[in-house]
Structure formats: structure tokens, C-alpha cells
Amino acid sequence: MKGDHEQLRELLGLYILGGLRRDEARAFEAHLNDCPVCRQEAAELESLPGMLDAVPRDEALELAEPPVEEIEQNTKRLLNELVVRRRKARRRVAGLVAAVAAASLVIGAVVGPVVTAPEQEMDSYTMASSRGLQVDLDLVYKRWGTELAVDGEQLPDSGVLSLWVTDSTGKARQVATWKATPAGRARLTAATDVGTEDIVRVEIKNDAAVPVASVVTRD
């Protein structure tokens, strides 16, 4: 229905900026699969978060400080205008992006970190081993899959280590490799297109493909 489309379309800005909860993002992604108009607009705005990050906070705040009651309306207008301008002349986007950044920062100041610093949805685990390894693992939900943050001590101090993810179908895939350090420490971030809810096991393996630490994330 047209009304439902317009309501969902209003979430486009928050979706691109990462401000939707996991369930809201999934619902919006389902809408994108069925709506070529919103899908096209999402593609055109995909680079917006990176552009906003490039705008210094102080400069963005100086660009626009609308009254509280106008923030939501102005933000929607600016996002819509951005789509139009990108179609007409991509070189003119920089100024508009700064304005959107200012509106986003004001929203953050008024209602908390909704747009500028959304809370990350993640699951935290401790990877176990018979050798007494200490490895902390965070699985961070992303629209495109999962970000894996690994922080480990007492890991093997030689050879090459690798990080593996097994999904709900039983398929295992390597998502990172690194050289072992003499101190046996490792702190790294990896990524996979497998959704957080579909990851059932995470392992660290040595260069002989033998697991040195692992954790089961789903039964």
C-alpha cells in the first residue's frame, strides 16, 4: 500500500546511518527487496555515512541549529533533497551532506545517540581452550553481515593463525589470517557476510588447521 511505502521510506535515512534496531533493519531490508524505488534511493545514499564522518563536528554544528520541533521535518527534507541533487549533479553533494550532518548532530544532542552514534548490537563470548588461552570475542550485527572483534592472550607465538566461522548450514569459512606474535597476543577485527544469527561456531586455527580456541554461539 502507498501509505505503508511512505512510512517505510521515512526510515531510509536512519537505515543508511545505522540508526535502526536489528528487527527494524530487517523489516526495512525486506521492503527494499520488494521496492525498486527505495532500493535505488538506498544505493544512491550508501556513501552518506562516510561523507558525514568526514565533516568536523564543530563545523557541522555551525551550519544549522534548527528548533527542536523542526529537526525531524528538516532531516527528512534534507535526505530527500540529497537524493535529487545526487541525480542532477553529484559534485554539489558536499554542501548538502554537511547540512545533513548538522541536523543529525542536533538530533543526537536532543534525543541521545540515535543517529550519530547508534548502540551496536553485539553478542560477547569467551573462546575456550585446553591450553588456557584467553580470547574474548564480540559478534557485532551489521546490515551487511557480522563484524568479529577478537582480543586474545596466550595464543601460539609462532606460525600463522586464522579465524574461522561456521554457519547454520555447516559451512566453514576463513575470515581472517595473521602472523603469531612472540608475546602471544592478538587484537583484530574481521568481517563476514554471514548474519550474526546464522553463526553457530567460531574457531582460531594454527597453520596445521588445528583449532587452538573455539566457541559455540548457537545450539
Tab-separated table of C-alpha atoms in Angstrom:
chain	number	residue	atom	x	y	z
A	1	MET	CA	0.000	0.000	0.000
A	2	LYS	CA	1.133	3.545	-0.727
A	3	GLY	CA	0.744	4.609	2.913
A	4	ASP	CA	2.928	1.760	4.135
A	5	HIS	CA	5.513	2.602	1.482
A	6	GLU	CA	5.718	6.225	2.591
A	7	GLN	CA	6.045	5.234	6.247
A	8	LEU	CA	8.866	2.823	5.451
A	9	ARG	CA	10.526	5.318	3.113
A	10	GLU	CA	10.804	7.737	6.033
A	11	LEU	CA	13.112	5.210	7.699
A	12	LEU	CA	15.586	5.329	4.813
A	13	GLY	CA	17.827	7.949	6.420
A	14	LEU	CA	18.045	6.125	9.742
A	15	TYR	CA	18.668	2.846	7.905
A	16	ILE	CA	21.595	4.280	5.942
A	17	LEU	CA	23.034	5.924	9.065
A	18	GLY	CA	22.706	2.709	11.109
A	19	GLY	CA	20.114	4.113	13.486
A	20	LEU	CA	17.558	1.286	13.257
A	21	ARG	CA	17.305	-1.605	15.681
A	22	ARG	CA	18.129	-5.037	14.290
A	23	ASP	CA	14.460	-6.024	13.858
A	24	GLU	CA	13.626	-2.676	12.227
A	25	ALA	CA	16.573	-3.014	9.841
A	26	ARG	CA	15.459	-6.488	8.806
A	27	ALA	CA	11.921	-5.290	8.169
A	28	PHE	CA	13.229	-2.412	6.082
A	29	GLU	CA	15.536	-4.739	4.125
A	30	ALA	CA	12.530	-6.930	3.351
A	31	HIS	CA	10.807	-3.817	1.984
A	32	LEU	CA	13.882	-2.989	-0.120
A	33	ASN	CA	13.702	-6.413	-1.748
A	34	ASP	CA	10.195	-5.608	-2.988
A	35	CYS	CA	10.572	-1.889	-3.713
A	36	PRO	CA	12.884	-0.838	-6.576
A	37	VAL	CA	12.310	2.864	-5.805
A	38	CYS	CA	13.582	2.642	-2.217
A	39	ARG	CA	16.311	0.237	-3.304
A	40	GLN	CA	17.592	2.785	-5.818
A	41	GLU	CA	17.492	5.603	-3.269
A	42	ALA	CA	19.330	3.442	-0.723
A	43	ALA	CA	22.043	2.742	-3.286
A	44	GLU	CA	22.417	6.451	-4.012
A	45	LEU	CA	22.758	7.242	-0.301
A	46	GLU	CA	25.107	4.369	0.522
A	47	SER	CA	28.124	6.674	0.772
A	48	LEU	CA	26.370	9.105	3.132
A	49	PRO	CA	27.792	7.719	6.443
A	50	GLY	CA	31.355	8.098	5.168
A	51	MET	CA	30.647	11.641	3.997
A	52	LEU	CA	29.168	12.548	7.378
A	53	ASP	CA	32.217	11.153	9.155
A	54	ALA	CA	34.377	13.496	7.100
A	55	VAL	CA	32.540	16.598	8.373
A	56	PRO	CA	34.160	18.034	11.543
A	57	ARG	CA	31.643	18.138	14.376
A	58	ASP	CA	32.206	21.830	15.166
A	59	GLU	CA	31.748	22.875	11.533
A	60	ALA	CA	28.602	20.785	11.178
A	61	LEU	CA	27.041	22.323	14.290
A	62	GLU	CA	27.738	25.806	12.944
A	63	LEU	CA	25.860	25.044	9.725
A	64	ALA	CA	22.400	24.503	11.177
A	65	GLU	CA	20.764	24.540	14.593
A	66	PRO	CA	17.007	24.339	13.951
A	67	PRO	CA	14.442	24.419	16.753
A	68	VAL	CA	13.739	21.044	18.289
A	69	GLU	CA	10.272	20.784	16.762
A	70	GLU	CA	11.701	21.237	13.240
A	71	ILE	CA	14.519	18.689	13.473
A	72	GLU	CA	12.645	15.626	12.233
A	73	GLN	CA	10.970	17.510	9.379
A	74	ASN	CA	14.215	19.160	8.256
A	75	THR	CA	16.167	15.926	8.366
A	76	LYS	CA	13.632	14.176	6.099
A	77	ARG	CA	13.657	17.146	3.728
A	78	LEU	CA	17.431	17.206	3.543
A	79	LEU	CA	17.667	13.487	2.872
A	80	ASN	CA	15.090	13.762	0.095
A	81	GLU	CA	16.915	16.737	-1.375
A	82	LEU	CA	20.158	14.809	-1.272
A	83	VAL	CA	18.655	12.093	-3.475
A	84	VAL	CA	17.530	14.692	-6.026
A	85	ARG	CA	20.832	16.549	-6.068
A	86	ARG	CA	22.846	13.354	-6.449
A	87	ARG	CA	20.833	12.566	-9.557
A	88	LYS	CA	21.282	16.050	-11.041
A	89	ALA	CA	24.871	16.880	-10.107
A	90	ARG	CA	26.973	14.691	-7.824
A	91	ARG	CA	29.632	17.376	-7.428
A	92	ARG	CA	27.182	19.557	-5.472
A	93	VAL	CA	26.554	16.973	-2.741
A	94	ALA	CA	29.264	18.118	-0.311
A	95	GLY	CA	27.394	21.175	0.963
A	96	LEU	CA	24.166	19.265	1.478
A	97	VAL	CA	25.945	16.464	3.291
A	98	ALA	CA	27.286	18.987	5.780
A	99	ALA	CA	23.740	20.215	6.398
A	100	VAL	CA	22.508	16.672	6.973
A	101	ALA	CA	25.412	16.163	9.342
A	102	ALA	CA	24.378	19.229	11.307
A	103	ALA	CA	20.789	18.019	11.575
A	104	SER	CA	21.997	14.593	12.646
A	105	LEU	CA	24.227	16.071	15.321
A	106	VAL	CA	21.375	18.170	16.681
A	107	ILE	CA	19.147	15.098	16.837
A	108	GLY	CA	21.870	13.351	18.801
A	109	ALA	CA	22.097	16.272	21.208
A	110	VAL	CA	18.341	16.371	21.777
A	111	VAL	CA	17.254	12.750	21.883
A	112	GLY	CA	20.518	10.957	22.558
A	113	PRO	CA	22.794	8.877	20.323
A	114	VAL	CA	20.151	7.739	17.847
A	115	VAL	CA	21.697	8.781	14.535
A	116	THR	CA	25.264	9.897	15.179
A	117	ALA	CA	26.236	7.039	17.482
A	118	PRO	CA	23.694	4.211	17.455
A	119	GLU	CA	24.233	1.491	20.000
A	120	GLN	CA	25.872	-1.532	18.480
A	121	GLU	CA	24.003	-4.795	18.802
A	122	MET	CA	26.501	-7.486	19.658
A	123	ASP	CA	26.965	-10.793	21.418
A	124	SER	CA	30.083	-11.380	23.533
A	125	TYR	CA	31.802	-14.712	24.150
A	126	THR	CA	34.947	-16.197	25.661
A	127	MET	CA	36.666	-18.695	23.397
A	128	ALA	CA	37.746	-21.780	25.333
A	129	SER	CA	40.859	-23.928	25.002
A	130	SER	CA	42.595	-26.727	26.860
A	131	ARG	CA	45.816	-24.647	26.824
A	132	GLY	CA	44.423	-21.866	28.975
A	133	LEU	CA	44.078	-19.327	26.199
A	134	GLN	CA	42.223	-16.118	26.979
A	135	VAL	CA	40.308	-14.962	23.933
A	136	ASP	CA	37.385	-12.524	24.010
A	137	LEU	CA	35.081	-12.476	21.000
A	138	ASP	CA	32.407	-9.950	20.040
A	139	LEU	CA	29.978	-10.606	17.188
A	140	VAL	CA	28.645	-7.238	16.081
A	141	TYR	CA	25.474	-7.120	13.976
A	142	LYS	CA	25.838	-5.221	10.709
A	143	ARG	CA	23.375	-4.685	7.859
A	144	TRP	CA	25.768	-6.494	5.548
A	145	GLY	CA	26.609	-9.405	7.892
A	146	THR	CA	28.741	-9.612	11.028
A	147	GLU	CA	31.825	-7.864	12.348
A	148	LEU	CA	34.045	-10.037	14.557
A	149	ALA	CA	36.281	-8.435	17.184
A	150	VAL	CA	38.949	-10.725	18.667
A	151	ASP	CA	41.144	-9.898	21.656
A	152	GLY	CA	43.349	-12.768	22.774
A	153	GLU	CA	46.279	-13.617	25.037
A	154	GLN	CA	48.472	-16.702	25.420
A	155	LEU	CA	47.965	-17.613	21.781
A	156	PRO	CA	50.647	-19.597	19.905
A	157	ASP	CA	53.754	-17.449	19.498
A	158	SER	CA	54.823	-18.758	16.091
A	159	GLY	CA	53.299	-19.675	12.760
A	160	VAL	CA	50.158	-18.314	11.124
A	161	LEU	CA	46.782	-18.217	12.831
A	162	SER	CA	43.392	-17.967	11.177
A	163	LEU	CA	39.845	-17.170	12.227
A	164	TRP	CA	37.036	-19.416	11.004
A	165	VAL	CA	33.253	-19.076	11.089
A	166	THR	CA	30.791	-21.956	10.695
A	167	ASP	CA	27.247	-21.089	9.666
A	168	SER	CA	23.940	-22.833	10.353
A	169	THR	CA	24.300	-24.982	7.230
A	170	GLY	CA	27.594	-26.403	8.493
A	171	LYS	CA	29.709	-24.453	6.013
A	172	ALA	CA	33.007	-23.212	7.470
A	173	ARG	CA	34.782	-20.196	6.018
A	174	GLN	CA	38.016	-18.407	6.823
A	175	VAL	CA	37.513	-14.736	7.662
A	176	ALA	CA	40.993	-13.621	8.786
A	177	THR	CA	44.652	-14.685	8.991
A	178	TRP	CA	47.601	-13.179	10.873
A	179	LYS	CA	51.141	-13.985	11.923
A	180	ALA	CA	51.536	-15.084	15.513
A	181	THR	CA	53.366	-12.641	17.769
A	182	PRO	CA	56.168	-13.519	20.208
A	183	ALA	CA	54.015	-12.180	23.037
A	184	GLY	CA	51.140	-14.457	22.070
A	185	ARG	CA	48.719	-11.536	21.825
A	186	ALA	CA	46.322	-10.653	19.042
A	187	ARG	CA	43.720	-7.963	18.636
A	188	LEU	CA	41.941	-7.815	15.306
A	189	THR	CA	38.675	-7.149	13.542
A	190	ALA	CA	37.279	-9.361	10.794
A	191	ALA	CA	34.083	-9.395	8.746
A	192	THR	CA	31.777	-11.902	7.103
A	193	ASP	CA	28.577	-11.741	5.122
A	194	VAL	CA	27.087	-14.403	7.411
A	195	GLY	CA	24.428	-12.880	9.667
A	196	THR	CA	25.017	-12.905	13.415
A	197	GLU	CA	22.048	-15.187	13.990
A	198	ASP	CA	23.440	-17.703	11.461
A	199	ILE	CA	26.883	-18.088	13.039
A	200	VAL	CA	26.999	-21.280	15.116
A	201	ARG	CA	30.717	-21.664	15.793
A	202	VAL	CA	33.889	-19.551	15.721
A	203	GLU	CA	37.391	-21.028	15.797
A	204	ILE	CA	41.009	-19.921	15.808
A	205	LYS	CA	43.240	-22.412	13.992
A	206	ASN	CA	47.003	-22.771	13.667
A	207	ASP	CA	48.835	-23.249	10.373
A	208	ALA	CA	48.209	-27.005	10.628
A	209	ALA	CA	44.454	-26.294	10.575
A	210	VAL	CA	44.152	-27.488	14.175
A	211	PRO	CA	41.769	-25.431	16.367
A	212	VAL	CA	43.531	-23.722	19.267
A	213	ALA	CA	40.412	-21.956	20.598
A	214	SER	CA	36.727	-22.161	19.782
A	215	VAL	CA	33.258	-21.240	20.944
A	216	VAL	CA	29.773	-22.470	20.041
A	217	THR	CA	27.499	-19.459	19.559
A	218	ARG	CA	24.260	-21.237	18.641
A	219	ASP	CA	22.933	-24.669	19.603
